[in-house]
Amino acid sequence: LRELAGPALNELHVEKIDPTDEQVMRLRQANAVDLQLYEYYNSSFWRAWGAEGGDISLSADLQQIRSLNERLETRCDTNEKIAVQNEIDGVSDGCPLRMVMGNQMYTRMLKKSKNWPSGFDQ
């Protein structure tokens, strides 16, 4: 479950503005295939969720993920600068470098590193 932990990266804190009815209609038309895919996979997820026991059966796992996320957020709030140096030095304490940098910058850094697997250049 540790692999699933992690707060949302690069959250934008902007004022939410709801689209007009006309904009909603145009967005639905422009994204018709995306909406169908979302509806299909959303319903299949909830079917699988129910088949596995849903909230009752999986609540311990969910609580563990939430707890890991909270610990990670606390570490990232208090240790960002320490985390960068620690990860460069190979120490795993603090906030993971990928969370300080964000996905795009971290991916670029990985691609330039000697640890990037061959054949995954693009």
XYZ file of N, CA, C and O in Angstrom:
488
model
N 0.811 -1.207 0.000
C 0.000 0.000 0.000
C 0.849 1.264 0.000
O 0.360 2.321 -0.361
N 2.123 1.149 0.400
C 2.981 2.329 0.413
C 3.102 2.956 -0.983
O 3.238 4.157 -1.107
N 3.053 2.113 -2.019
C 3.179 2.635 -3.381
C 1.997 3.524 -3.764
O 2.097 4.358 -4.649
N 0.854 3.315 -3.120
C -0.339 4.089 -3.432
C -0.394 5.410 -2.680
O -1.167 6.293 -3.026
N 0.411 5.523 -1.640
C 0.369 6.728 -0.812
C 0.984 7.900 -1.557
O 1.928 7.752 -2.306
N 0.438 9.042 -1.321
C 0.988 10.261 -1.882
C -0.091 11.274 -2.119
O -1.074 10.994 -2.789
N 0.069 12.465 -1.550
C -0.925 13.501 -1.778
C -0.885 13.966 -3.226
O 0.078 13.728 -3.944
N -1.933 14.626 -3.641
C -2.001 15.145 -5.002
C -0.830 16.088 -5.242
O -0.526 16.937 -4.411
N -0.161 15.900 -6.350
C 0.977 16.738 -6.681
C 0.543 17.979 -7.432
O -0.385 17.955 -8.233
N 1.242 19.055 -7.182
C 1.034 20.299 -7.925
C -0.412 20.746 -7.917
O -0.968 21.135 -8.947
N -1.048 20.689 -6.765
C -2.427 21.147 -6.683
C -2.467 22.648 -6.946
O -1.653 23.393 -6.432
N -3.390 23.057 -7.756
C -3.578 24.477 -8.009
C -4.624 25.008 -7.051
O -5.690 24.422 -6.896
N -4.307 26.082 -6.404
C -5.252 26.687 -5.482
C -5.828 27.936 -6.160
O -5.354 29.038 -5.965
N -6.824 27.690 -6.986
C -7.461 28.771 -7.718
C -8.956 28.736 -7.442
O -9.513 27.712 -7.062
N -9.578 29.861 -7.659
C -11.017 29.948 -7.457
C -11.722 29.102 -8.514
O -11.413 29.180 -9.700
N -12.682 28.300 -8.070
C -13.425 27.449 -8.996
C -14.538 28.273 -9.639
O -15.303 28.942 -8.958
N -14.599 28.210 -10.947
C -15.653 28.885 -11.698
C -16.392 27.824 -12.494
O -15.802 27.130 -13.325
N -17.670 27.663 -12.229
C -18.468 26.668 -12.935
C -18.750 27.132 -14.363
O -19.002 28.313 -14.604
N -18.709 26.187 -15.313
C -19.017 26.550 -16.706
C -20.509 26.863 -16.860
O -21.339 26.376 -16.097
N -20.792 27.632 -17.873
C -22.195 27.928 -18.191
C -22.828 26.679 -18.790
O -22.135 25.733 -19.179
N -24.151 26.665 -18.901
C -24.841 25.526 -19.515
C -24.366 25.298 -20.944
O -24.186 24.162 -21.378
N -24.164 26.380 -21.683
C -23.690 26.262 -23.063
C -22.283 25.668 -23.104
O -21.984 24.807 -23.938
N -21.418 26.094 -22.202
C -20.068 25.547 -22.153
C -20.089 24.057 -21.799
O -19.332 23.276 -22.375
N -20.962 23.666 -20.879
C -21.093 22.257 -20.516
C -21.507 21.445 -21.730
O -20.946 20.378 -22.010
N -22.483 21.946 -22.485
C -22.953 21.240 -23.674
C -21.816 21.089 -24.688
O -21.599 20.002 -25.238
N -21.063 22.160 -24.922
C -19.962 22.102 -25.879
C -18.857 21.157 -25.402
O -18.276 20.411 -26.198
N -18.590 21.165 -24.094
C -17.576 20.261 -23.549
C -18.006 18.807 -23.691
O -17.199 17.938 -24.036
N -19.282 18.530 -23.449
C -19.791 17.157 -23.591
C -19.689 16.688 -25.038
O -19.346 15.536 -25.304
N -19.980 17.578 -25.978
C -19.878 17.217 -27.393
C -18.424 16.981 -27.788
O -18.106 16.019 -28.481
N -17.542 17.853 -27.340
C -16.133 17.743 -27.713
C -15.447 16.537 -27.056
O -14.459 16.029 -27.578
N -15.994 16.088 -25.935
C -15.365 15.007 -25.178
C -16.257 13.778 -25.066
O -16.185 13.037 -24.079
N -17.070 13.535 -26.074
C -18.050 12.442 -26.009
C -17.389 11.082 -25.768
O -17.852 10.302 -24.933
N -16.305 10.795 -26.453
C -15.632 9.506 -26.289
C -15.016 9.409 -24.892
O -15.130 8.371 -24.224
N -14.399 10.478 -24.441
C -13.818 10.487 -23.097
C -14.889 10.228 -22.042
O -14.659 9.475 -21.086
N -16.044 10.838 -22.196
C -17.135 10.641 -21.245
C -17.620 9.194 -21.244
O -17.891 8.621 -20.184
N -17.732 8.605 -22.419
C -18.154 7.201 -22.491
C -17.141 6.287 -21.816
O -17.511 5.358 -21.087
N -15.864 6.539 -22.065
C -14.819 5.743 -21.415
C -14.870 5.914 -19.899
O -14.779 4.940 -19.137
N -15.009 7.143 -19.454
C -15.095 7.401 -18.012
C -16.280 6.664 -17.401
O -16.139 6.002 -16.365
N -17.435 6.782 -18.018
C -18.635 6.131 -17.478
C -18.463 4.616 -17.423
O -18.846 3.971 -16.441
N -17.864 4.040 -18.461
C -17.653 2.596 -18.482
C -16.715 2.159 -17.355
O -17.025 1.254 -16.578
N -15.545 2.803 -17.273
C -14.567 2.391 -16.264
C -14.999 2.772 -14.855
O -14.681 2.064 -13.896
N -15.726 3.843 -14.697
C -16.242 4.210 -13.385
C -17.228 3.150 -12.892
O -17.143 2.680 -11.758
N -18.139 2.733 -13.767
C -19.117 1.718 -13.348
C -18.433 0.363 -13.120
O -18.776 -0.356 -12.178
N -17.444 0.006 -13.939
C -16.751 -1.263 -13.728
C -15.932 -1.223 -12.434
O -15.828 -2.236 -11.725
N -15.373 -0.055 -12.096
C -14.654 0.065 -10.824
C -15.590 -0.190 -9.647
O -15.260 -0.958 -8.741
N -16.764 0.442 -9.660
C -17.680 0.287 -8.529
C -18.239 -1.127 -8.443
O -18.489 -1.635 -7.340
N -18.395 -1.801 -9.581
C -18.798 -3.213 -9.546
C -17.705 -4.058 -8.882
O -17.976 -4.884 -8.008
N -16.467 -3.842 -9.286
C -15.341 -4.582 -8.705
C -15.176 -4.243 -7.225
O -14.898 -5.121 -6.404
N -15.361 -2.987 -6.897
C -15.275 -2.538 -5.499
C -16.300 -3.300 -4.643
O -15.973 -3.814 -3.579
N -17.510 -3.367 -5.154
C -18.564 -4.092 -4.436
C -18.276 -5.578 -4.342
O -18.511 -6.207 -3.307
N -17.739 -6.153 -5.410
C -17.427 -7.584 -5.418
C -16.324 -7.924 -4.408
O -16.294 -9.025 -3.868
N -15.450 -6.972 -4.130
C -14.377 -7.186 -3.154
C -14.823 -6.884 -1.723
O -14.045 -7.024 -0.788
N -16.049 -6.439 -1.573
C -16.561 -6.165 -0.230
C -16.730 -4.694 0.075
O -17.197 -4.337 1.150
N -16.318 -3.835 -0.836
C -16.523 -2.402 -0.674
C -15.871 -1.823 0.563
O -14.839 -2.306 1.023
N -16.501 -0.787 1.101
C -15.944 -0.064 2.247
C -15.700 -0.971 3.442
O -14.700 -0.824 4.138
N -16.594 -1.908 3.690
C -16.471 -2.764 4.870
C -15.210 -3.619 4.784
O -14.402 -3.670 5.710
N -15.021 -4.274 3.658
C -13.897 -5.183 3.487
C -12.571 -4.446 3.317
O -11.532 -4.907 3.774
N -12.598 -3.301 2.647
C -11.361 -2.608 2.297
C -11.056 -1.415 3.199
O -10.093 -0.695 2.957
N -11.848 -1.199 4.241
C -11.671 -0.007 5.068
C -10.311 0.020 5.767
O -9.727 1.086 5.933
N -9.782 -1.106 6.179
C -8.463 -1.122 6.829
C -7.384 -0.659 5.854
O -6.495 0.121 6.224
N -7.462 -1.133 4.595
C -6.498 -0.699 3.587
C -6.635 0.792 3.304
O -5.636 1.510 3.194
N -7.876 1.260 3.188
C -8.103 2.682 2.944
C -7.563 3.530 4.082
O -6.935 4.569 3.864
N -7.789 3.093 5.310
C -7.291 3.839 6.465
C -5.773 3.865 6.477
O -5.163 4.880 6.802
N -5.151 2.756 6.099
C -3.691 2.726 6.055
C -3.161 3.697 4.995
O -2.190 4.417 5.237
N -3.791 3.732 3.830
C -3.367 4.667 2.780
C -3.557 6.103 3.249
O -2.675 6.947 3.057
N -4.692 6.388 3.871
C -4.925 7.755 4.388
C -3.880 8.132 5.428
O -3.378 9.257 5.438
N -3.550 7.211 6.302
C -2.543 7.468 7.328
C -1.177 7.732 6.704
O -0.461 8.659 7.095
N -0.810 6.917 5.712
C 0.460 7.127 5.011
C 0.479 8.475 4.304
O 1.495 9.177 4.304
N -0.648 8.860 3.697
C -0.735 10.165 3.031
C -0.543 11.302 4.023
O 0.162 12.276 3.739
N -1.178 11.197 5.188
C -1.047 12.243 6.207
C 0.398 12.363 6.679
O 0.921 13.471 6.818
N 1.054 11.222 6.925
C 2.461 11.252 7.342
C 3.337 11.872 6.261
O 4.235 12.668 6.545
N 3.062 11.526 5.018
C 3.832 12.059 3.905
C 3.618 13.559 3.765
O 4.564 14.321 3.566
N 2.379 14.008 3.893
C 2.097 15.439 3.815
C 2.819 16.199 4.915
O 3.377 17.271 4.672
N 2.821 15.645 6.118
C 3.516 16.293 7.231
C 5.003 16.377 6.958
O 5.626 17.425 7.154
N 5.579 15.279 6.481
C 7.004 15.292 6.146
C 7.303 16.307 5.064
O 8.313 17.009 5.116
N 6.436 16.404 4.069
C 6.678 17.322 2.963
C 6.488 18.775 3.396
O 7.180 19.659 2.907
N 5.569 19.028 4.307
C 5.358 20.391 4.788
C 6.551 20.890 5.578
O 6.892 22.067 5.533
N 7.208 20.007 6.305
C 8.269 20.436 7.211
C 9.677 20.194 6.699
O 10.624 20.771 7.201
N 9.842 19.339 5.694
C 11.192 18.921 5.315
C 11.530 19.084 3.839
O 12.378 18.372 3.334
N 10.911 20.006 3.129
C 11.153 20.072 1.685
C 12.626 20.263 1.349
O 13.182 19.543 0.532
N 13.284 21.252 1.954
C 14.676 21.511 1.608
C 15.581 20.371 2.053
O 16.505 19.991 1.349
N 15.287 19.814 3.221
C 16.062 18.680 3.704
C 15.893 17.504 2.756
O 16.842 16.805 2.443
N 14.681 17.311 2.267
C 14.389 16.170 1.407
C 15.218 16.197 0.142
O 15.730 15.167 -0.291
N 15.339 17.369 -0.477
C 16.096 17.459 -1.724
C 17.531 17.019 -1.488
O 18.058 16.174 -2.202
N 18.169 17.554 -0.469
C 19.550 17.187 -0.195
C 19.654 15.725 0.213
O 20.555 15.016 -0.220
N 18.720 15.252 1.039
C 18.758 13.853 1.462
C 18.649 12.907 0.286
O 19.366 11.920 0.206
N 17.741 13.196 -0.627
C 17.563 12.276 -1.750
C 18.768 12.325 -2.688
O 19.177 11.320 -3.236
N 19.358 13.498 -2.848
C 20.578 13.603 -3.649
C 21.691 12.784 -2.991
O 22.462 12.097 -3.645
N 21.730 12.821 -1.650
C 22.747 12.083 -0.896
C 22.383 10.615 -0.711
O 23.151 9.856 -0.143
N 21.184 10.201 -1.131
C 20.767 8.811 -1.011
C 20.099 8.477 0.310
O 19.935 7.318 0.643
N 19.685 9.471 1.075
C 18.997 9.248 2.342
C 17.507 9.333 2.081
O 17.044 10.202 1.347
N 16.709 8.431 2.678
C 15.283 8.382 2.345
C 14.383 9.114 3.338
O 13.181 9.031 3.238
N 14.941 9.819 4.328
C 14.103 10.577 5.257
C 13.539 11.808 4.564
O 14.043 12.261 3.554
N 12.500 12.371 5.149
C 11.934 13.592 4.615
C 10.967 13.344 3.476
O 10.518 12.228 3.239
N 10.670 14.388 2.783
C 9.718 14.353 1.679
C 10.408 13.820 0.423
O 11.506 14.254 0.099
N 9.801 12.868 -0.279
C 10.431 12.357 -1.502
C 10.656 13.470 -2.530
O 9.809 14.344 -2.712
N 11.782 13.416 -3.165
C 12.153 14.433 -4.138
C 11.099 14.587 -5.226
O 10.802 15.684 -5.674
N 10.480 13.482 -5.638
C 9.468 13.556 -6.694
C 8.308 14.450 -6.293
O 7.636 15.033 -7.134
N 8.048 14.562 -4.992
C 6.938 15.387 -4.539
C 7.336 16.854 -4.430
O 6.517 17.734 -4.565
N 8.597 17.109 -4.185
C 9.083 18.486 -4.123
C 9.150 19.068 -5.523
O 8.774 20.207 -5.763
N 9.609 18.258 -6.460
C 9.842 18.741 -7.819
C 8.582 18.728 -8.682
O 8.472 19.526 -9.594
N 7.689 17.810 -8.467
C 6.557 17.640 -9.370
C 6.908 16.615 -10.435
O 8.078 16.312 -10.684
N 5.892 16.070 -11.071
C 6.078 14.954 -12.004
C 6.959 15.274 -13.193
O 7.861 14.508 -13.544
N 6.693 16.391 -13.868
C 7.431 16.667 -15.107
C 8.912 16.902 -14.839
O 9.773 16.347 -15.520
N 9.215 17.718 -13.840
C 10.609 18.018 -13.551
C 11.331 16.765 -13.051
O 12.463 16.489 -13.442
N 10.673 15.985 -12.227
C 11.279 14.759 -11.701
C 11.535 13.759 -12.828
O 12.596 13.129 -12.881
N 10.594 13.622 -13.755
C 10.770 12.718 -14.894
C 11.954 13.156 -15.752
O 12.765 12.331 -16.172
N 12.069 14.469 -16.008
C 13.218 14.964 -16.785
C 14.528 14.632 -16.082
O 15.498 14.216 -16.711
N 14.558 14.813 -14.763
C 15.760 14.506 -14.005
C 16.093 13.006 -14.101
O 17.238 12.637 -14.317
N 15.070 12.158 -13.976
C 15.306 10.713 -14.065
C 15.841 10.316 -15.437
O 16.730 9.467 -15.545
N 15.281 10.909 -16.484
C 15.717 10.564 -17.839
C 17.189 10.909 -18.051
O 17.868 10.257 -18.835
N 17.668 11.941 -17.358
C 19.067 12.341 -17.491
C 19.985 11.514 -16.597
O 21.196 11.540 -16.762
N 19.412 10.771 -15.664
C 20.229 10.025 -14.718
C 20.723 8.720 -15.328
O 20.180 8.220 -16.306
N 21.744 8.159 -14.705
C 22.307 6.885 -15.182
C 21.395 5.711 -14.868
O 21.578 4.622 -15.395
N 20.386 5.904 -14.006
C 19.479 4.828 -13.613
C 18.293 4.659 -14.557
O 17.494 3.759 -14.370
N 18.156 5.538 -15.543
C 17.020 5.459 -16.458
C 17.205 4.257 -17.371
O 18.232 4.104 -18.025
N 16.210 3.346 -17.440
C 16.377 2.135 -18.273
C 16.446 2.469 -19.761
O 15.737 3.346 -20.246
N 17.296 1.747 -20.463
C 17.389 1.967 -21.906
C 16.098 1.505 -22.570
O 15.437 0.585 -22.090
N 15.731 2.145 -23.647
C 14.499 1.803 -24.353
C 13.294 2.591 -23.881
O 12.224 2.486 -24.457
N 13.444 3.403 -22.846
C 12.348 4.218 -22.331
C 12.650 5.695 -22.502
O 12.344 6.512 -21.649
N 13.253 6.031 -23.610
C 13.701 7.409 -23.816
C 12.564 8.383 -24.078
O 12.667 9.543 -23.766
N 11.497 7.943 -24.683
C 10.419 8.877 -25.022
C 9.272 8.753 -24.094
O 8.805 7.824 -23.681
